[in-house]
Amino acid sequence: EKNIDNQLQAVKMAITDFVDNVQEIWIDRAIQPPIMMVSKKNENEPLQINQLSQGEKSLLALVGDIARRLAILNPSLDDPLQGEGVVMIDEVDLHLHPKWQHDLIDKLVRTFPKVQFILTTHSPHIVSDRQDILVYSLDNGQLQTIGNVYGEDANTVLNDVFHVPYRTPEIDKAFNGIRRAISHKELESAESQINNIAKKVSSSNTELLKVRLMLAQAKLAQNKVS
């Protein structure tokens, strides 16, 4: 009975510490069959576990399972979350919104400070989350050590680690053509290409704004020469 209570307490502690907007979690035995309930911050009414988003349920299941196993393996510890162990998680970013991926490892380390985590992921947010992360790339059975990517922007990590292009190849090719035309002082051609790509992308597209500025500067320089 005491061990079961320790397990439940460890799960509650881990979840409320890990998931920012969860205030309390409990089993409502007045409902048959009993069901897990969650009280969220800034929410008036508690929610049944199946009313949460898939990402929230994934986080609760992940954290709760680690906490429960630590409690089972360390029955003599007053705080089972201080238990030691190695946890391997495949596709840890599955179903998680990018904002949750961004500090996932920080929270895992904070909640389970003596556990070593071995994770697989396709998320640039996770591999660049902390300076002490050891990152490896597995490609066709070949394991390669990746250098420190802490603090890198998501696009750089996607390109350098996951070998994903920054943007759609067709659009990237179009912008390269515009920059080439400007560097060769083919300004009418560049302007025509800009007008064409502007019909396809957002008016606030960063690369579009850059090439428009480049064209304006090139025209200004050309007018000064003439």
Tab-separated table of C-alpha atoms in Angstrom:
chain	number	residue	atom	x	y	z
A	1	GLU	CA	0.000	0.000	0.000
A	2	LYS	CA	2.817	2.389	0.947
A	3	ASN	CA	4.679	1.573	-2.269
A	4	ILE	CA	1.571	2.287	-4.337
A	5	ASP	CA	1.127	5.612	-2.534
A	6	ASN	CA	4.773	6.473	-3.267
A	7	GLN	CA	4.235	5.679	-6.931
A	8	LEU	CA	1.146	7.870	-7.137
A	9	GLN	CA	2.828	10.720	-5.280
A	10	ALA	CA	5.894	10.509	-7.552
A	11	VAL	CA	3.714	10.622	-10.664
A	12	LYS	CA	1.786	13.644	-9.354
A	13	MET	CA	4.990	15.485	-8.414
A	14	ALA	CA	6.618	14.787	-11.764
A	15	ILE	CA	3.625	15.836	-13.862
A	16	THR	CA	2.863	19.059	-11.975
A	17	ASP	CA	6.566	19.996	-12.067
A	18	PHE	CA	7.016	19.093	-15.726
A	19	VAL	CA	3.818	20.298	-17.391
A	20	ASP	CA	3.562	24.039	-16.737
A	21	ASN	CA	-0.205	24.453	-16.967
A	22	VAL	CA	-1.164	21.365	-14.923
A	23	GLN	CA	-2.017	22.331	-11.357
A	24	GLU	CA	-3.261	19.022	-9.984
A	25	ILE	CA	-3.928	15.471	-11.167
A	26	TRP	CA	-6.032	12.786	-9.456
A	27	ILE	CA	-8.205	9.707	-9.961
A	28	ASP	CA	-11.963	10.349	-9.707
A	29	ARG	CA	-13.351	7.130	-8.267
A	30	ALA	CA	-16.885	8.477	-8.173
A	31	ILE	CA	-16.961	7.858	-11.925
A	32	GLN	CA	-17.181	4.238	-13.025
A	33	PRO	CA	-14.827	3.124	-14.280
A	34	PRO	CA	-12.501	5.516	-12.379
A	35	ILE	CA	-10.886	8.116	-14.591
A	36	MET	CA	-7.893	10.404	-14.308
A	37	MET	CA	-8.756	14.096	-13.932
A	38	VAL	CA	-6.588	17.155	-14.495
A	39	SER	CA	-6.924	20.646	-13.074
A	40	LYS	CA	-5.255	23.227	-15.303
A	41	LYS	CA	-4.148	26.712	-14.332
A	42	ASN	CA	-6.543	29.453	-15.450
A	43	GLU	CA	-9.264	26.838	-16.076
A	44	ASN	CA	-12.439	26.877	-13.977
A	45	GLU	CA	-13.442	23.254	-14.486
A	46	PRO	CA	-11.287	20.102	-14.245
A	47	LEU	CA	-10.865	18.015	-17.386
A	48	GLN	CA	-10.926	14.304	-17.990
A	49	ILE	CA	-7.621	13.014	-19.323
A	50	ASN	CA	-9.195	12.169	-22.693
A	51	GLN	CA	-10.221	15.816	-23.142
A	52	LEU	CA	-6.590	16.941	-23.377
A	53	SER	CA	-4.771	17.406	-26.679
A	54	GLN	CA	-2.704	14.539	-28.070
A	55	GLY	CA	0.484	16.418	-27.223
A	56	GLU	CA	-0.583	16.986	-23.613
A	57	LYS	CA	-1.555	13.339	-23.239
A	58	SER	CA	1.803	12.280	-24.691
A	59	LEU	CA	3.663	14.441	-22.157
A	60	LEU	CA	1.590	13.153	-19.243
A	61	ALA	CA	2.109	9.547	-20.303
A	62	LEU	CA	5.857	10.042	-20.818
A	63	VAL	CA	6.532	11.802	-17.517
A	64	GLY	CA	4.114	9.678	-15.525
A	65	ASP	CA	5.630	6.423	-16.804
A	66	ILE	CA	9.204	7.485	-15.972
A	67	ALA	CA	8.140	8.617	-12.482
A	68	ARG	CA	6.210	5.392	-11.806
A	69	ARG	CA	9.139	3.208	-12.870
A	70	LEU	CA	11.569	5.193	-10.704
A	71	ALA	CA	9.222	4.735	-7.728
A	72	ILE	CA	9.007	0.976	-8.350
A	73	LEU	CA	12.787	0.611	-8.663
A	74	ASN	CA	13.590	2.844	-5.681
A	75	PRO	CA	11.036	1.966	-2.965
A	76	SER	CA	13.373	3.079	-0.153
A	77	LEU	CA	13.874	6.614	-1.476
A	78	ASP	CA	11.838	9.411	0.111
A	79	ASP	CA	11.847	11.134	-3.281
A	80	PRO	CA	11.755	8.511	-6.072
A	81	LEU	CA	12.369	11.255	-8.664
A	82	GLN	CA	15.959	11.352	-7.365
A	83	GLY	CA	16.442	7.753	-8.476
A	84	GLU	CA	19.191	6.868	-10.940
A	85	GLY	CA	18.656	5.181	-14.274
A	86	VAL	CA	18.964	5.250	-18.045
A	87	VAL	CA	15.861	6.060	-20.110
A	88	MET	CA	15.680	5.542	-23.873
A	89	ILE	CA	12.871	7.265	-25.803
A	90	ASP	CA	12.282	6.845	-29.536
A	91	GLU	CA	10.875	9.852	-31.448
A	92	VAL	CA	10.559	11.942	-28.293
A	93	ASP	CA	9.101	14.879	-30.269
A	94	LEU	CA	6.136	12.856	-31.584
A	95	HIS	CA	2.838	14.792	-31.241
A	96	LEU	CA	4.577	17.654	-29.402
A	97	HIS	CA	4.023	21.265	-30.406
A	98	PRO	CA	7.346	23.047	-31.186
A	99	LYS	CA	6.960	25.256	-28.090
A	100	TRP	CA	6.979	22.103	-25.937
A	101	GLN	CA	9.905	20.605	-27.848
A	102	HIS	CA	12.033	23.686	-27.238
A	103	ASP	CA	12.638	23.115	-23.508
A	104	LEU	CA	11.777	19.411	-23.292
A	105	ILE	CA	15.275	18.260	-22.291
A	106	ASP	CA	15.647	21.053	-19.736
A	107	LYS	CA	12.451	19.853	-18.066
A	108	LEU	CA	13.445	16.185	-18.209
A	109	VAL	CA	16.778	16.978	-16.550
A	110	ARG	CA	15.106	19.197	-13.938
A	111	THR	CA	12.399	16.656	-13.060
A	112	PHE	CA	14.650	13.569	-13.181
A	113	PRO	CA	18.114	14.965	-12.292
A	114	LYS	CA	19.924	11.618	-11.907
A	115	VAL	CA	18.593	9.942	-15.049
A	116	GLN	CA	20.578	9.691	-18.273
A	117	PHE	CA	18.382	10.146	-21.350
A	118	ILE	CA	19.087	8.613	-24.749
A	119	LEU	CA	16.635	10.074	-27.254
A	120	THR	CA	15.934	9.914	-30.965
A	121	THR	CA	14.336	12.906	-32.637
A	122	HIS	CA	13.810	14.789	-35.883
A	123	SER	CA	13.327	18.094	-34.079
A	124	PRO	CA	15.882	20.915	-34.449
A	125	HIS	CA	14.496	22.454	-31.255
A	126	ILE	CA	15.439	19.442	-29.153
A	127	VAL	CA	19.004	18.912	-30.390
A	128	SER	CA	19.852	22.602	-29.856
A	129	ASP	CA	18.150	22.869	-26.452
A	130	ARG	CA	21.195	22.545	-24.156
A	131	GLN	CA	24.952	22.964	-24.392
A	132	ASP	CA	25.650	19.590	-22.737
A	133	ILE	CA	23.659	17.509	-25.237
A	134	LEU	CA	25.711	14.965	-27.181
A	135	VAL	CA	24.271	14.844	-30.712
A	136	TYR	CA	24.810	11.975	-33.135
A	137	SER	CA	23.474	11.465	-36.639
A	138	LEU	CA	22.535	7.953	-37.775
A	139	ASP	CA	22.485	7.605	-41.559
A	140	ASN	CA	22.352	4.204	-43.287
A	141	GLY	CA	23.741	2.526	-40.198
A	142	GLN	CA	26.643	4.982	-39.900
A	143	LEU	CA	26.930	6.930	-36.651
A	144	GLN	CA	28.451	10.393	-36.905
A	145	THR	CA	29.235	12.814	-34.099
A	146	ILE	CA	27.684	16.252	-34.576
A	147	GLY	CA	29.382	19.334	-33.136
A	148	ASN	CA	27.818	21.670	-30.614
A	149	VAL	CA	24.613	23.182	-32.065
A	150	TYR	CA	23.448	24.869	-28.855
A	151	GLY	CA	21.827	28.225	-29.604
A	152	GLU	CA	21.663	27.692	-33.369
A	153	ASP	CA	18.486	28.754	-35.154
A	154	ALA	CA	16.106	26.033	-36.321
A	155	ASN	CA	16.841	26.577	-40.020
A	156	THR	CA	20.578	26.124	-39.523
A	157	VAL	CA	20.063	22.923	-37.527
A	158	LEU	CA	17.603	21.565	-40.114
A	159	ASN	CA	20.132	22.192	-42.879
A	160	ASP	CA	23.364	21.168	-41.129
A	161	VAL	CA	22.154	18.246	-39.005
A	162	PHE	CA	19.061	16.910	-40.778
A	163	HIS	CA	20.101	17.964	-44.304
A	164	VAL	CA	16.768	19.636	-44.986
A	165	PRO	CA	16.858	22.687	-47.318
A	166	TYR	CA	15.966	26.054	-45.811
A	167	ARG	CA	12.965	26.491	-48.060
A	168	THR	CA	11.122	24.862	-50.989
A	169	PRO	CA	13.763	24.181	-53.697
A	170	GLU	CA	11.695	25.902	-56.402
A	171	ILE	CA	11.438	29.100	-54.346
A	172	ASP	CA	15.090	28.929	-53.314
A	173	LYS	CA	16.104	28.641	-56.979
A	174	ALA	CA	13.954	31.680	-57.857
A	175	PHE	CA	15.563	33.851	-55.168
A	176	ASN	CA	19.038	32.736	-56.250
A	177	GLY	CA	18.170	33.784	-59.810
A	178	ILE	CA	17.084	37.230	-58.586
A	179	ARG	CA	20.298	37.737	-56.611
A	180	ARG	CA	22.326	36.639	-59.629
A	181	ALA	CA	20.526	39.105	-61.905
A	182	ILE	CA	21.134	41.957	-59.444
A	183	SER	CA	24.849	41.117	-59.123
A	184	HIS	CA	25.126	41.154	-62.936
A	185	LYS	CA	23.318	44.518	-62.995
A	186	GLU	CA	20.393	43.015	-64.949
A	187	LEU	CA	17.977	45.129	-62.951
A	188	GLU	CA	14.953	44.975	-65.251
A	189	SER	CA	15.166	41.186	-65.273
A	190	ALA	CA	15.564	41.128	-61.482
A	191	GLU	CA	12.514	43.366	-61.021
A	192	SER	CA	10.445	41.153	-63.313
A	193	GLN	CA	11.488	38.063	-61.382
A	194	ILE	CA	10.679	39.761	-58.078
A	195	ASN	CA	7.194	40.674	-59.311
A	196	ASN	CA	6.686	37.077	-60.362
A	197	ILE	CA	7.813	35.510	-57.066
A	198	ALA	CA	5.783	38.099	-55.116
A	199	LYS	CA	2.620	36.510	-56.532
A	200	LYS	CA	3.549	33.185	-54.914
A	201	VAL	CA	4.893	34.072	-51.472
A	202	SER	CA	3.723	36.209	-48.564
A	203	SER	CA	4.269	39.958	-48.873
A	204	SER	CA	6.169	39.781	-45.565
A	205	ASN	CA	8.447	36.940	-46.727
A	206	THR	CA	11.898	37.755	-45.340
A	207	GLU	CA	13.787	36.753	-48.485
A	208	LEU	CA	11.403	38.764	-50.672
A	209	LEU	CA	12.038	41.865	-48.559
A	210	LYS	CA	15.795	41.277	-48.813
A	211	VAL	CA	15.884	41.060	-52.622
A	212	ARG	CA	13.624	44.112	-52.930
A	213	LEU	CA	16.083	46.050	-50.765
A	214	MET	CA	19.001	44.741	-52.825
A	215	LEU	CA	17.271	45.884	-56.026
A	216	ALA	CA	16.529	49.343	-54.591
A	217	GLN	CA	20.164	49.742	-53.550
A	218	ALA	CA	21.379	48.585	-56.971
A	219	LYS	CA	19.079	51.078	-58.739
A	220	LEU	CA	20.295	53.876	-56.459
A	221	ALA	CA	23.926	53.020	-57.173
A	222	GLN	CA	23.228	52.862	-60.918
A	223	ASN	CA	21.552	56.286	-60.885
A	224	LYS	CA	24.520	57.821	-59.070
A	225	VAL	CA	26.913	56.481	-61.708
A	226	SER	CA	24.819	57.778	-64.593
